[in-house]
Short mmCIF file of C-alpha atoms and ligand atoms in Angstrom, two decimals:
data_model
loop_
_atom_site.label_atom_id
_atom_site.label_comp_id
_atom_site.label_asym_id
_atom_site.label_seq_id
_atom_site.Cartn_x
_atom_site.Cartn_y
_atom_site.Cartn_z
CA MET A 27 0.00 0.00 0.00
CA LYS A 28 1.44 3.37 -1.05
CA LYS A 29 -1.38 5.83 -0.53
CA ILE A 30 -4.32 5.95 1.88
CA ALA A 31 -7.03 8.49 2.67
CA VAL A 32 -9.00 9.53 5.74
CA LEU A 33 -12.50 10.99 6.10
CA THR A 34 -14.89 11.97 8.90
CA SER A 35 -18.59 11.22 8.53
CA GLY A 36 -21.93 11.41 10.34
CA GLY A 37 -22.45 13.43 13.53
CA ASP A 38 -19.20 15.14 14.50
CA ALA A 39 -17.56 14.42 17.85
CA PRO A 40 -14.83 16.19 19.86
CA GLY A 41 -11.59 14.33 19.24
CA MET A 42 -12.20 13.65 15.54
CA ASN A 43 -9.40 16.11 14.76
CA ALA A 44 -7.01 14.29 17.06
CA ALA A 45 -7.87 11.06 15.21
CA VAL A 46 -7.28 12.67 11.79
CA ARG A 47 -3.93 13.97 13.04
CA ALA A 48 -2.95 10.52 14.27
CA VAL A 49 -3.88 8.87 10.95
CA VAL A 50 -1.94 11.43 8.91
CA ARG A 51 1.17 11.47 11.11
CA LYS A 52 1.28 7.69 11.52
CA ALA A 53 0.83 7.14 7.77
CA ILE A 54 3.66 9.52 6.96
CA TYR A 55 5.81 7.94 9.69
CA GLU A 56 5.25 4.59 7.96
CA GLY A 57 6.26 6.04 4.60
CA LEU A 58 2.76 6.26 3.09
CA GLU A 59 1.21 9.10 1.18
CA VAL A 60 -2.00 10.31 2.76
CA ALA A 61 -4.97 12.30 1.48
CA GLY A 62 -7.89 13.91 3.26
CA VAL A 63 -11.41 13.59 1.91
CA PHE A 64 -13.51 16.65 2.78
CA ASN A 65 -17.24 16.51 3.69
CA GLY A 66 -17.46 12.76 4.30
CA TYR A 67 -18.86 10.37 1.70
CA GLN A 68 -20.61 13.23 -0.13
CA GLY A 69 -17.25 14.93 -0.60
CA LEU A 70 -15.78 11.65 -1.81
CA ILE A 71 -18.48 11.38 -4.48
CA GLU A 72 -17.69 14.96 -5.51
CA GLY A 73 -13.92 14.36 -5.56
CA LYS A 74 -13.04 16.67 -2.66
CA VAL A 75 -9.70 14.97 -2.05
CA GLU A 76 -6.51 16.79 -1.00
CA SER A 77 -3.05 15.60 -0.21
CA LEU A 78 -2.11 16.08 3.46
CA GLN A 79 1.34 16.69 4.94
CA LEU A 80 2.66 16.67 8.51
CA GLY A 81 1.89 20.39 8.83
CA SER A 82 -1.66 20.03 7.49
CA VAL A 83 -2.73 18.55 10.83
CA GLY A 84 -0.73 20.89 13.08
CA ASP A 85 -2.59 22.82 15.80
CA ILE A 86 -5.78 20.75 15.59
CA ILE A 87 -5.36 18.22 18.42
CA GLN A 88 -7.08 20.58 20.86
CA ARG A 89 -9.92 21.66 18.55
CA GLY A 90 -13.49 20.37 18.52
CA GLY A 91 -15.34 19.62 15.28
CA THR A 92 -13.43 18.20 12.33
CA MET A 93 -11.06 20.02 9.97
CA LEU A 94 -12.16 17.56 7.26
CA ARG A 95 -15.80 18.61 7.85
CA SER A 96 -18.53 16.01 8.10
CA ALA A 97 -21.73 15.22 6.24
CA ARG A 98 -24.59 12.81 5.94
CA SER A 99 -24.94 11.65 2.34
CA ALA A 100 -28.13 10.05 1.03
CA GLU A 101 -26.48 9.60 -2.38
CA PHE A 102 -23.73 7.42 -0.94
CA LYS A 103 -26.33 4.96 0.30
CA THR A 104 -27.13 4.13 -3.34
CA LYS A 105 -25.04 1.79 -5.52
CA ASP A 106 -24.65 4.62 -8.00
CA GLY A 107 -23.25 6.95 -5.32
CA GLN A 108 -20.85 4.24 -4.13
CA ALA A 109 -19.65 3.65 -7.69
CA LYS A 110 -18.87 7.38 -8.04
CA ALA A 111 -16.98 7.30 -4.73
CA ILE A 112 -14.92 4.29 -5.85
CA GLU A 113 -14.12 6.00 -9.12
CA GLN A 114 -12.73 9.00 -7.20
CA LEU A 115 -10.63 6.76 -4.97
CA LYS A 116 -9.15 5.02 -8.01
CA LYS A 117 -8.58 8.32 -9.82
CA ASN A 118 -6.57 9.54 -6.80
CA ASP A 119 -4.60 6.24 -6.48
CA ILE A 120 -6.02 5.67 -3.01
CA GLU A 121 -5.65 2.04 -1.95
CA GLY A 122 -7.21 2.14 1.50
CA LEU A 123 -9.46 4.37 3.58
CA VAL A 124 -9.75 5.21 7.28
CA VAL A 125 -13.34 6.16 8.14
CA ILE A 126 -13.88 8.09 11.37
CA GLY A 127 -17.54 8.21 12.45
CA GLY A 128 -20.50 6.35 13.86
CA ASP A 129 -22.12 3.06 12.89
CA GLY A 130 -23.86 4.55 9.84
CA SER A 131 -20.47 5.60 8.52
CA PHE A 132 -19.16 2.11 9.29
CA ARG A 133 -21.90 0.61 7.09
CA GLY A 134 -20.70 2.81 4.26
CA ALA A 135 -17.14 1.60 4.85
CA TRP A 136 -18.33 -2.00 4.73
CA GLU A 137 -19.90 -1.39 1.30
CA LEU A 138 -16.58 0.01 0.04
CA THR A 139 -14.62 -2.87 1.55
CA LYS A 140 -16.89 -5.40 -0.17
CA ALA A 141 -16.32 -3.53 -3.42
CA GLY A 142 -12.55 -3.97 -3.08
CA ILE A 143 -11.47 -0.79 -1.26
CA PRO A 144 -10.09 -1.85 2.14
CA CYS A 145 -11.50 0.33 4.93
CA VAL A 146 -10.69 0.48 8.63
CA CYS A 147 -13.10 2.33 10.94
CA VAL A 148 -12.45 4.51 13.96
CA PRO A 149 -15.44 4.93 16.32
CA ALA A 150 -16.30 8.58 16.97
CA THR A 151 -19.69 9.62 18.29
CA ILE A 152 -20.85 11.32 21.47
CA ASP A 153 -23.54 8.61 21.76
CA ASN A 154 -21.03 5.87 22.73
CA ASP A 155 -23.23 3.40 20.89
CA ILE A 156 -20.93 1.34 18.69
CA ASN A 157 -21.09 -2.41 19.29
CA GLY A 158 -17.78 -3.99 20.15
CA THR A 159 -16.02 -1.03 21.76
CA ASP A 160 -16.46 0.16 25.34
CA PHE A 161 -15.79 3.77 24.36
CA THR A 162 -16.07 6.01 21.34
CA ILE A 163 -14.18 9.23 20.67
CA GLY A 164 -16.20 12.26 21.86
CA PHE A 165 -18.22 10.56 24.57
CA ASP A 166 -15.99 11.67 27.43
CA THR A 167 -15.97 15.31 26.31
CA ALA A 168 -19.75 15.38 25.78
CA LEU A 169 -20.26 13.75 29.16
CA ASN A 170 -18.22 16.46 30.85
CA THR A 171 -20.15 19.14 29.00
CA VAL A 172 -23.42 17.66 30.28
CA ILE A 173 -22.14 17.34 33.84
CA ASP A 174 -21.01 20.95 33.80
CA ALA A 175 -24.56 21.92 32.72
CA ILE A 176 -26.19 19.73 35.37
CA ASP A 177 -24.01 21.27 38.11
CA LYS A 178 -24.99 24.78 37.00
CA ILE A 179 -28.66 23.91 36.79
CA ARG A 180 -28.45 22.32 40.23
CA ASP A 181 -27.29 25.67 41.66
CA THR A 182 -30.36 27.51 40.44
CA ALA A 183 -32.63 24.53 41.18
CA THR A 184 -31.48 24.67 44.80
CA SER A 185 -31.87 28.45 45.10
CA HIS A 186 -35.41 28.39 43.75
CA GLU A 187 -36.38 24.99 45.12
CA ARG A 188 -37.41 23.80 41.68
CA MET A 189 -37.53 20.59 39.72
CA PHE A 190 -35.60 20.53 36.47
CA ILE A 191 -35.73 18.31 33.41
CA ILE A 192 -32.51 18.20 31.37
CA GLU A 193 -32.84 16.77 27.85
CA VAL A 194 -29.63 15.30 26.47
CA MET A 195 -28.74 13.78 23.09
CA GLY A 196 -29.18 10.10 22.30
CA ARG A 197 -31.88 9.00 19.88
CA ASP A 198 -31.31 5.28 20.42
CA ALA A 199 -28.61 5.24 23.06
CA GLY A 200 -28.80 6.19 26.72
CA ASP A 201 -25.13 6.24 27.74
CA LEU A 202 -24.85 10.02 27.78
CA ALA A 203 -28.01 10.34 29.92
CA LEU A 204 -27.04 7.46 32.18
CA TRP A 205 -23.43 8.42 32.84
CA SER A 206 -24.20 12.13 33.23
CA GLY A 207 -27.21 11.40 35.42
CA LEU A 208 -25.16 9.16 37.68
CA ALA A 209 -22.20 11.56 37.81
CA GLY A 210 -24.48 14.58 38.26
CA GLY A 211 -26.56 13.00 41.04
CA ALA A 212 -29.85 13.11 39.11
CA GLU A 213 -32.90 11.79 40.94
CA THR A 214 -34.40 10.20 37.81
CA ILE A 215 -32.80 9.09 34.53
CA LEU A 216 -34.76 8.07 31.42
CA VAL A 217 -32.97 6.10 28.72
CA PRO A 218 -34.24 4.50 25.48
CA GLU A 219 -33.00 1.06 26.61
CA GLU A 220 -35.37 0.92 29.58
CA LYS A 221 -39.16 1.38 29.58
CA TYR A 222 -40.29 4.26 31.78
CA ASN A 223 -43.36 4.36 33.94
CA ILE A 224 -44.76 7.81 34.60
CA ASP A 225 -46.41 6.68 37.85
CA THR A 226 -43.07 5.49 39.20
CA ILE A 227 -41.43 8.79 38.27
CA VAL A 228 -44.20 10.73 40.01
CA GLU A 229 -43.95 8.47 43.06
CA ARG A 230 -40.20 9.06 43.32
CA LEU A 231 -40.58 12.80 42.98
CA LYS A 232 -43.35 12.87 45.60
CA SER A 233 -41.48 10.69 48.05
CA GLY A 234 -38.50 13.04 47.70
CA THR A 235 -40.69 16.04 48.36
CA GLY A 236 -42.29 14.15 51.25
CA ARG A 237 -38.99 13.82 53.06
CA GLY A 238 -38.17 17.48 52.61
CA LYS A 239 -36.33 17.47 49.28
CA LYS A 240 -36.66 20.91 47.75
CA HIS A 241 -35.31 20.29 44.27
CA SER A 242 -34.85 17.46 41.79
CA ILE A 243 -32.99 16.82 38.56
CA ILE A 244 -34.40 14.52 35.89
CA VAL A 245 -32.16 13.62 32.93
CA VAL A 246 -33.99 12.40 29.83
CA ALA A 247 -32.42 11.10 26.62
CA GLU A 248 -34.07 12.69 23.56
CA GLY A 249 -34.94 9.23 22.22
CA VAL A 250 -37.35 8.61 25.11
CA MET A 251 -39.27 11.85 24.66
CA SER A 252 -38.51 15.54 24.62
CA GLY A 253 -38.03 17.45 27.86
CA SER A 254 -41.15 19.49 27.18
CA GLU A 255 -43.25 16.36 26.60
CA LEU A 256 -42.10 15.01 29.93
CA ALA A 257 -42.86 18.35 31.61
CA SER A 258 -46.42 18.25 30.18
CA LEU A 259 -46.90 14.70 31.42
CA LEU A 260 -45.83 15.63 34.93
CA ILE A 261 -48.17 18.62 35.03
CA GLU A 262 -51.11 16.67 33.57
CA GLN A 263 -50.70 13.56 35.69
CA ALA A 264 -49.59 14.98 39.00
CA GLY A 265 -49.61 18.77 38.86
CA ILE A 266 -45.82 18.75 39.25
CA GLU A 267 -44.25 21.89 37.80
CA THR A 268 -40.78 21.66 36.24
CA ARG A 269 -38.38 23.80 34.25
CA VAL A 270 -36.82 22.32 31.10
CA SER A 271 -33.30 22.71 29.68
CA VAL A 272 -32.49 21.24 26.27
CA LEU A 273 -28.71 20.99 25.93
CA GLY A 274 -28.75 20.34 22.17
CA HIS A 275 -25.70 20.67 19.95
CA ILE A 276 -23.59 22.24 22.72
CA GLN A 277 -22.93 18.58 23.56
CA ARG A 278 -21.23 18.00 20.22
CA GLY A 279 -18.76 20.90 20.39
CA GLY A 280 -15.82 22.04 22.46
CA SER A 281 -12.20 21.18 22.99
CA PRO A 282 -11.79 17.41 23.43
CA SER A 283 -10.94 16.09 26.89
CA ALA A 284 -7.50 14.62 27.52
CA ARG A 285 -9.05 11.15 27.46
CA ASP A 286 -10.68 11.69 24.07
CA ARG A 287 -7.42 13.05 22.64
CA VAL A 288 -5.54 10.02 23.92
CA ILE A 289 -7.95 7.39 22.60
CA ALA A 290 -8.27 9.29 19.31
CA SER A 291 -4.49 9.18 18.92
CA GLN A 292 -4.37 5.48 19.75
CA PHE A 293 -7.31 4.57 17.50
CA GLY A 294 -6.04 6.62 14.55
CA ALA A 295 -2.53 5.17 14.65
CA ARG A 296 -3.79 1.59 15.06
CA ALA A 297 -6.16 2.09 12.11
CA VAL A 298 -3.19 2.82 9.87
CA GLU A 299 -1.33 -0.26 11.11
CA VAL A 300 -4.37 -2.46 10.42
CA LEU A 301 -4.98 -0.90 7.02
CA MET A 302 -1.36 -1.58 6.05
CA GLN A 303 -2.02 -5.28 6.60
CA GLY A 304 -4.15 -5.02 3.48
CA SER A 305 -7.62 -6.48 3.64
CA GLY A 306 -9.60 -3.88 5.59
CA GLY A 307 -13.03 -4.64 7.05
CA PHE A 308 -12.00 -3.91 10.64
CA ALA A 309 -13.05 -1.53 13.39
CA ILE A 310 -10.73 -0.21 16.08
CA GLY A 311 -11.91 -0.10 19.67
CA MET A 312 -11.21 -0.37 23.36
CA ARG A 313 -12.30 -3.38 25.40
CA ASN A 314 -11.44 -3.73 29.08
CA HIS A 315 -8.90 -0.90 28.67
CA GLU A 316 -7.16 -2.72 25.84
CA LEU A 317 -6.77 -1.34 22.32
CA ILE A 318 -8.27 -3.83 19.87
CA GLU A 319 -9.27 -4.37 16.25
CA TYR A 320 -12.27 -6.51 15.40
CA GLU A 321 -14.34 -7.53 12.39
CA LEU A 322 -16.45 -4.65 11.10
CA GLN A 323 -19.47 -6.91 10.82
CA GLU A 324 -19.54 -7.33 14.62
CA VAL A 325 -20.65 -3.70 14.79
CA PHE A 326 -23.82 -4.50 12.86
CA VAL A 327 -24.96 -7.38 15.04
CA LYS A 328 -27.32 -5.96 17.62
CA SER A 329 -26.45 -7.48 20.97
CA GLU A 330 -29.51 -8.62 22.91
CA GLU A 331 -27.95 -8.06 26.29
CA LYS A 332 -27.46 -4.60 27.65
CA ASP A 333 -25.59 -4.15 30.90
CA MET A 334 -28.01 -2.11 33.01
CA SER A 335 -26.01 -2.29 36.25
CA MET A 336 -25.24 1.43 36.15
CA TYR A 337 -28.91 2.18 35.68
CA GLU A 338 -29.75 0.07 38.73
CA LEU A 339 -26.98 1.76 40.70
CA SER A 340 -28.29 5.21 39.82
CA LYS A 341 -31.71 4.19 41.15
CA GLU A 342 -30.22 2.84 44.37
CA LEU A 343 -28.21 6.01 44.97
CA SER A 344 -31.04 8.44 44.29
CA ILE A 345 -33.68 7.05 46.67
P1 LIG B 9 -23.12 8.09 12.00
O1 LIG B 9 -21.94 7.63 11.22
O2 LIG B 9 -22.77 9.16 13.00
O3 LIG B 9 -23.91 6.94 12.59
P2 LIG B 9 -25.13 8.34 9.89
O4 LIG B 9 -25.95 7.19 10.36
O5 LIG B 9 -25.85 9.55 9.44
O6 LIG B 9 -24.10 8.86 10.99
O7 LIG B 9 -24.22 7.81 8.71
C1 LIG B 9 -23.30 8.68 8.05
C2 LIG B 9 -23.31 8.40 6.57
O8 LIG B 9 -22.86 7.07 6.31
C3 LIG B 9 -24.67 8.48 5.90
O9 LIG B 9 -25.05 9.79 5.58
C4 LIG B 9 -24.42 7.67 4.63
O10 LIG B 9 -23.76 8.43 3.67
C5 LIG B 9 -23.48 6.57 5.14
N1 LIG B 9 -24.26 5.36 5.43
C6 LIG B 9 -25.07 5.14 6.48
N2 LIG B 9 -25.68 3.94 6.39
C7 LIG B 9 -25.26 3.39 5.22
C8 LIG B 9 -25.52 2.15 4.56
N3 LIG B 9 -26.35 1.25 5.04
N4 LIG B 9 -24.89 1.94 3.35
C9 LIG B 9 -24.04 2.85 2.84
N5 LIG B 9 -23.76 4.03 3.44
C10 LIG B 9 -24.34 4.31 4.61
O1 LIG B 10 -25.23 10.64 16.56
C1 LIG B 10 -24.90 11.75 17.32
C2 LIG B 10 -26.06 12.67 17.52
O2 LIG B 10 -25.52 13.78 18.18
C3 LIG B 10 -27.27 12.12 18.27
O3 LIG B 10 -27.09 12.03 19.65
C4 LIG B 10 -28.32 13.11 17.87
O4 LIG B 10 -29.60 12.58 18.00
C5 LIG B 10 -27.99 13.37 16.43
O5 LIG B 10 -26.59 13.13 16.30
C6 LIG B 10 -28.32 14.75 15.96
O6 LIG B 10 -27.98 14.85 14.63
P1 LIG B 10 -28.09 16.19 13.79
O7 LIG B 10 -26.94 17.04 14.19
O8 LIG B 10 -27.97 15.74 12.38
O9 LIG B 10 -29.39 16.81 14.14
#
């Protein structure tokens, strides 16, 4: 392999830049040429490919977002779009591709791998929802952003003796809500993986009030329902008044945490090593604190079991 490329795709995540830097620097260290594809798969279809040098990725390790930009591309999901992308890769003499993104982006990489372009994937999403890896790039930073918000909201909740609902990201995945709720001392946490019962929520809030609790924090993942829907339910069913904060895209931005920069550097460099072995079709990850590569197809197998021990713990600690 003489020349590889790297792209970022799907929802951006803090630490993507650190991963791009690691891919570029490691590739050059290994004597490869490396190109950057701008605007994800859509950019690939449109031929937005540029050669990258050591200096191209200077001064980005500390920056949020992605210097390569990101995109969601409906066209790339079609065979026609994929054929155009492959044509661009061939035109630019690119023999392998590192894809940094979430599981949707990984599916795209699998299509390219099957079509003869070896791809290795680096997990980056604030949702922390990629099968096979304990952590994804961006999760730690987003988690700290949410905790910072919860702490601030707690101050005003205490002063005014109010109940607050904090809506966090996570359409299908509850890790951000669960970890931030546990770390932020939330009284109630709602995640897509676990059915909620409005009566139980009301009971918990009332029992808290009954023993003199003056304020409460509820963290809800957007995939369960919106914060305002939950607020309406609580008013309608129990006359409980709440204030709602929707954290939104603030969770996706900001300078990556040290941890995200470190795993991004490790993942990016390992991706190049795996790609150099030739066949592609692998994802990089972290399992039990160990850096690993595993078959890309493992990502697409939905595991039936979900470890809910942290969810149970959060309930025990917020009685
Ligand atoms: P993420 O990578 O963060 O999960 P998306 O699910 O939006 O984000 O996926 C990013 C992009 O990956 C999509 O816009 C599309 O171009 C590509 N992609 C997603 N699913 C597929 C698929 N099944 N086949 C080919 N490409 C896909
Ligand atoms: O996949 C990451 C994520 O931030 C989800 O948590 C969220 O639901 C979604 O992306 C939002 O995507 P968009 O920025 O396209 O609205």
